[in-house]
Tab-separated table of C-alpha atoms in Angstrom:
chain	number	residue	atom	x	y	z
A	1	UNK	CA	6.492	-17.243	21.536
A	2	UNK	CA	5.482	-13.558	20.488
A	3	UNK	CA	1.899	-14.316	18.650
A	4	UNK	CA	-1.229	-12.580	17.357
A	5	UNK	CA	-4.350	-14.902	16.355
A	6	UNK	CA	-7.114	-12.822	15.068
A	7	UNK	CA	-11.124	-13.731	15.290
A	8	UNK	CA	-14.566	-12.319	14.972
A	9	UNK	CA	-14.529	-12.258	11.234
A	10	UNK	CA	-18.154	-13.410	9.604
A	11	UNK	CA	-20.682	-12.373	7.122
A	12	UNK	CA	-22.574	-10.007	7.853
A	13	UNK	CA	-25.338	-7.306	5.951
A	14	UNK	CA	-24.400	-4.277	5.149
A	15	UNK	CA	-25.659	-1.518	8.276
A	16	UNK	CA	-24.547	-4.701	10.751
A	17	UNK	CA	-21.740	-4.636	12.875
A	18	UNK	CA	-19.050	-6.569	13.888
A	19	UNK	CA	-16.154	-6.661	16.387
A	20	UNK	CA	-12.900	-8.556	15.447
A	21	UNK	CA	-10.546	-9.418	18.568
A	22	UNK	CA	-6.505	-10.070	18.464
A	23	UNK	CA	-5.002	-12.268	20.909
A	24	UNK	CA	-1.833	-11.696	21.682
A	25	UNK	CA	0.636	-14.212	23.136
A	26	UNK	CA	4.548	-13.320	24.412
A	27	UNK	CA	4.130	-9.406	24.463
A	28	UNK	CA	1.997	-6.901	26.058
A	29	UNK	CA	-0.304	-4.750	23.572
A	30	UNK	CA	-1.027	-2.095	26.153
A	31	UNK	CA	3.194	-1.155	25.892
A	32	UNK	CA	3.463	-1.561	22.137
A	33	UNK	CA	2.076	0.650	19.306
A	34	UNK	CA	-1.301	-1.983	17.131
A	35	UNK	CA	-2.240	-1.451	14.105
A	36	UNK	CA	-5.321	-2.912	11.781
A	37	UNK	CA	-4.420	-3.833	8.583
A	38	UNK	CA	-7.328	-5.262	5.826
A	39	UNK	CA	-7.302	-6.562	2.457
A	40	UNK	CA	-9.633	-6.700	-0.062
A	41	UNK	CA	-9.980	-9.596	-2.247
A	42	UNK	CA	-7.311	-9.983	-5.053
A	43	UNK	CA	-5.898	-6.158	-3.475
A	44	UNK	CA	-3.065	-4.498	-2.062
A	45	UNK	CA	-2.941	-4.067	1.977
A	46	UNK	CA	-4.738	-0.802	3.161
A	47	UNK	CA	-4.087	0.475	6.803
A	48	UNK	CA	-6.881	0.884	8.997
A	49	UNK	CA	-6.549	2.071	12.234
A	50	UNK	CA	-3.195	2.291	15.092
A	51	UNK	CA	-3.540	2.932	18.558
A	52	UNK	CA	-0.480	3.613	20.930
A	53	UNK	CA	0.573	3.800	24.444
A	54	UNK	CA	-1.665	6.172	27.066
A	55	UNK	CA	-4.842	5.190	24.418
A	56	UNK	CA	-4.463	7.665	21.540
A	57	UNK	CA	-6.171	6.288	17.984
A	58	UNK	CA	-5.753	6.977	14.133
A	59	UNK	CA	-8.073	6.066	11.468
A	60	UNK	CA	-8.203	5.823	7.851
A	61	UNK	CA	-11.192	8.169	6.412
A	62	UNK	CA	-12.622	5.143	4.991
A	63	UNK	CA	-13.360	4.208	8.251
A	64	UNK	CA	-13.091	7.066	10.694
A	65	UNK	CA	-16.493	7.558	12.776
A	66	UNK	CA	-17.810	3.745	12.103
A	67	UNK	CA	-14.458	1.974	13.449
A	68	UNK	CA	-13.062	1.790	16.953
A	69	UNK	CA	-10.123	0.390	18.291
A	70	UNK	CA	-9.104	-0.460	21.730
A	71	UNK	CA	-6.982	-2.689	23.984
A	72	UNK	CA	-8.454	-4.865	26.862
A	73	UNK	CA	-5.559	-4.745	29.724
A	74	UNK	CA	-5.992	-7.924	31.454
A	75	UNK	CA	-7.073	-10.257	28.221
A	76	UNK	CA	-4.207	-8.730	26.549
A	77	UNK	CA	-6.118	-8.145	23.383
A	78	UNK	CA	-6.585	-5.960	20.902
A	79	UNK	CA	-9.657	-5.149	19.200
A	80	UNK	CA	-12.158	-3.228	16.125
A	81	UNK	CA	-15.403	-2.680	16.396
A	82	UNK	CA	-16.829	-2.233	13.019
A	83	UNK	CA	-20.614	-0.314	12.912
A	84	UNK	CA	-22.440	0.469	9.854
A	85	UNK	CA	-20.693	-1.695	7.571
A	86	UNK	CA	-20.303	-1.502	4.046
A	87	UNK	CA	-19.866	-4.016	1.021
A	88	UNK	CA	-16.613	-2.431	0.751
A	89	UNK	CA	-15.430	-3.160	3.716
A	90	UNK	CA	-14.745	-7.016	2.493
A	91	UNK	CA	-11.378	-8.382	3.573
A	92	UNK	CA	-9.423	-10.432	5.026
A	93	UNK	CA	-8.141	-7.597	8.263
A	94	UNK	CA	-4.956	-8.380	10.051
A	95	UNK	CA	-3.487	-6.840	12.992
A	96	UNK	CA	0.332	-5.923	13.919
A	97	UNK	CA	2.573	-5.053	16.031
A	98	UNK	CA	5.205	-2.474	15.722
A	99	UNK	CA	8.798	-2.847	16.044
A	100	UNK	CA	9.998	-2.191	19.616
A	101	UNK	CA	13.466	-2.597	20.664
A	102	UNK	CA	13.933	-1.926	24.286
A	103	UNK	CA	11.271	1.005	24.616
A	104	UNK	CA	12.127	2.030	21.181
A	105	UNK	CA	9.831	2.520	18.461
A	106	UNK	CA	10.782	1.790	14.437
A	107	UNK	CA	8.752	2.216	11.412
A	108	UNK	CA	7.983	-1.131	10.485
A	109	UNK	CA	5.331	-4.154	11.599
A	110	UNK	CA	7.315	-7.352	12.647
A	111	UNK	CA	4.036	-9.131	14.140
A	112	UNK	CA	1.339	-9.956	12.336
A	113	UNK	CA	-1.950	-12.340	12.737
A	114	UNK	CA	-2.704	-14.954	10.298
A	115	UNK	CA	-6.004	-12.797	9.298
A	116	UNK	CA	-9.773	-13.070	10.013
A	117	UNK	CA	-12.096	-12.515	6.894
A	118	UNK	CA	-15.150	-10.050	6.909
A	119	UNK	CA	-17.598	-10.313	4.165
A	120	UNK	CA	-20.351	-7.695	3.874
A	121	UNK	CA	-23.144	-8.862	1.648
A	122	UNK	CA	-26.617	-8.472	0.920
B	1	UNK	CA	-2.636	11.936	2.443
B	2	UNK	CA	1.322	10.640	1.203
B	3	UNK	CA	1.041	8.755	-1.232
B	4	UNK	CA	3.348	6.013	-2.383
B	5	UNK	CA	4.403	4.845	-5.975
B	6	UNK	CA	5.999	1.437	-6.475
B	7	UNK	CA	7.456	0.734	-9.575
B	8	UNK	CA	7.246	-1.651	-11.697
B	9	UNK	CA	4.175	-2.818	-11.201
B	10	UNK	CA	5.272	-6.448	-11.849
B	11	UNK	CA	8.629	-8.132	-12.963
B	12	UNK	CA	9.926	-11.089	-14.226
B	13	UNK	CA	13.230	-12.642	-13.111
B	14	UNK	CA	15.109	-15.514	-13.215
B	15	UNK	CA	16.515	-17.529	-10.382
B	16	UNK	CA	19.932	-15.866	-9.452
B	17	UNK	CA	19.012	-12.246	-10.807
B	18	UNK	CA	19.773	-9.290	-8.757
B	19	UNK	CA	16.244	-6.994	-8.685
B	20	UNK	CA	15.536	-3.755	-7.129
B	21	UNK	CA	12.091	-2.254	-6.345
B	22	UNK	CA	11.435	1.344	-6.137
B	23	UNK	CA	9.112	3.627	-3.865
B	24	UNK	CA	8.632	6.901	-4.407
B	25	UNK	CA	6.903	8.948	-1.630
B	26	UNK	CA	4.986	11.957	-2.716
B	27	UNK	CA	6.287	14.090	-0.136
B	28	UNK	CA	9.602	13.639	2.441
B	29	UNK	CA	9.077	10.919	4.919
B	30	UNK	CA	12.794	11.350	5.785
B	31	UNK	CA	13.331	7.149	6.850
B	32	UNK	CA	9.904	6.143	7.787
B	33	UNK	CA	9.532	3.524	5.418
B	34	UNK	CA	8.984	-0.324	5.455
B	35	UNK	CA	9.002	-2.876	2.755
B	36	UNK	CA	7.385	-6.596	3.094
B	37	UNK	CA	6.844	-9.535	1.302
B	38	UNK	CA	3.403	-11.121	1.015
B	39	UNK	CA	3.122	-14.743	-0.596
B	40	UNK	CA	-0.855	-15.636	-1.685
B	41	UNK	CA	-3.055	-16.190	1.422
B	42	UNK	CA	-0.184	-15.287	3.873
B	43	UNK	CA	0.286	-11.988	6.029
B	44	UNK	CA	2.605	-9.883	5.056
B	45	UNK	CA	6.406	-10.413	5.989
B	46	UNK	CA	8.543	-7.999	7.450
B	47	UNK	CA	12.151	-7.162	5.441
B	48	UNK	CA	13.089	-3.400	6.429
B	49	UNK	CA	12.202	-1.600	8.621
B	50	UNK	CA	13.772	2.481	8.901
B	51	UNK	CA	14.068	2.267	5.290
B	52	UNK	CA	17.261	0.709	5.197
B	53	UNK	CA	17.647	-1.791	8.602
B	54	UNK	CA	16.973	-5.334	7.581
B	55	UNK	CA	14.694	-7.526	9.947
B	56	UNK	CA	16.250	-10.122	12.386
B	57	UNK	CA	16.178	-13.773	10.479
B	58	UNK	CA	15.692	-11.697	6.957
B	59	UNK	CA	18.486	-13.033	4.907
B	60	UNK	CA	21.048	-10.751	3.484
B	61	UNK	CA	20.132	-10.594	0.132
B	62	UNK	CA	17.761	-8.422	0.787
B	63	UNK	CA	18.238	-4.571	1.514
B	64	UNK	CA	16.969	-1.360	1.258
B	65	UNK	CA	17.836	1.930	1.029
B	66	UNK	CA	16.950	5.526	0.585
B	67	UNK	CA	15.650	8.112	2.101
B	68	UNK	CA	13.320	11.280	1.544
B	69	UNK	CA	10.942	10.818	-1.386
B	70	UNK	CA	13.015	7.354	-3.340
B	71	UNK	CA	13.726	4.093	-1.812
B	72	UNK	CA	14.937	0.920	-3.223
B	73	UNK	CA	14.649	-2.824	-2.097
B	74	UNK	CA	17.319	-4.861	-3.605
B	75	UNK	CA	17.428	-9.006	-3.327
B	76	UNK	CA	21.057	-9.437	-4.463
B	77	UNK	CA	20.383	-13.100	-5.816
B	78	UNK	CA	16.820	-14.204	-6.321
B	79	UNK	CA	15.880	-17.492	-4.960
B	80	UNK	CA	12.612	-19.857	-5.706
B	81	UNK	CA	11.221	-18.602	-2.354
B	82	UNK	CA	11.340	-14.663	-3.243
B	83	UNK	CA	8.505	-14.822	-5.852
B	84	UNK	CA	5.793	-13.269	-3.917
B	85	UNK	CA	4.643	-9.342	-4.069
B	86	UNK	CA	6.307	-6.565	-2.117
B	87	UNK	CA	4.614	-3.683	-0.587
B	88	UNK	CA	5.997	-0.453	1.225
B	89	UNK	CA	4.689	1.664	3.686
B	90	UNK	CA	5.476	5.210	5.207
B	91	UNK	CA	4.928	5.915	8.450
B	92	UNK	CA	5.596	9.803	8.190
B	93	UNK	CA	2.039	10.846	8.873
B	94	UNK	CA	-1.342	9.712	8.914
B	95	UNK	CA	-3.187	8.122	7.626
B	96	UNK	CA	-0.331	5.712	7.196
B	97	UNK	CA	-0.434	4.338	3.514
B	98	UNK	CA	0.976	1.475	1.526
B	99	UNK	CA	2.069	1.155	-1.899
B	100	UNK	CA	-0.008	-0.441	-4.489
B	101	UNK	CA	2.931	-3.724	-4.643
B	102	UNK	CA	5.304	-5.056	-7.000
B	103	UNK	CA	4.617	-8.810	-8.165
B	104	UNK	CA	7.751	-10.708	-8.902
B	105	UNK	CA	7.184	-13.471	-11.085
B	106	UNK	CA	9.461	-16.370	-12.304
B	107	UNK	CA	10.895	-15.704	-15.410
């Protein structure tokens, strides 16, 4: 069965860091395109951050220079590091995979974990 | 950064109605658009994918089309399951964005 199960969410003061890791079950995520999604209580879905094949990353500006994403070949797993962490950054994130069909790439996540909440709080 | 304008913000319908969402992109993202459906405390859903190519084990009432700046999701015959909120998303350029969503209420 093609799966994601996120974890590593927690509270945590703003300045801390986390990391929040993505399982994946059914499907490589070195060969498909991930993307972090988050959502802030009672709001709309904001993209966070996409890697793709051969490594290369995107970021949000909310984010960019505090967040990191990267893939761990043999655990299969996807992951964000999140330094110097903001009350703002609150939400539930959620990672996804892209639509692949036979090595080609659509505009659309069919994949998705279940969630894993951060709270940043003082 | 493209932004993306659903409209309405919210609707009302009735069991059976036909309802159609719009998206307008603030600059061409030719057919790099998806629309989902998120229920309260549930990840999102895939429907469409390439603006107008329905996901495998979405049923048909739903559709979408469009391309350029305006795009439409249609459900041809709302049933008790569809009342959730709808986002869409452009993947044109980055940073990738969603719209703010369209709640669809019960009438």
């Amino acid at each position: 069965e093609v799966q994601l199960v996120e974890s590593g969410g927690d509270f945590v003061q703003p300045g801390g860091s986390l990391r929040l890791s993505c399982a994946a079950s059914g499907f490589n995520v070195n060969t498909n395109y991930m993307t972090w999604v988050r959502q802030a209580p009672g709001k709309g879905l904001e993209w966070v951050s996409f890697i793709y094949i051969g490594g290369g990353t995107y970021y949000a500006d909310s984010v960019k220079g505090r967040f990191t994403i990267s893939t761990h070949n043999s655990k299969n797993t996807l992951y964000l590091q999140m330094n110097s962490l903001r009350p703002e950054d609150t939400a539930v994130y959620y990672c996804a995979r892209q639509v692949e069909r036979r090595g080609y790439y659509y505009y659309g996540l069919d994949v998705w974990g279940q969630g894993t909440t951060v709270i940043v709080s003082s | 950064a493209i932004q993306l304008t659903q409209s309405p913000s919210s609707l009302s319908a009735s069991v059976g109605d036909r309802v159609t969402f719009t998206c307008r992109a603030s600059q061409d993202i030719l057919n790099a658009l998806a629309w989902y459906q998120q229920k309260p405390g549930k990840a999102p859903k895939l429907l469409i994918y390439d603006a107008s190519s329905l996901q495998s084990g979405v049923p048909l009432r739903f559709s979408g089309s469009g391309s350029g700046t305006d795009f439409t999701l249609t459900i041809s015959s709302l049933q008790p399951e569809d009342f959730a909120t709808y986002y869409c998303q452009q993947f044109n350029g980055y940073p990738i964005t969603f719209g703010q969503g369209t709640r669809l209420e019960i009438k």
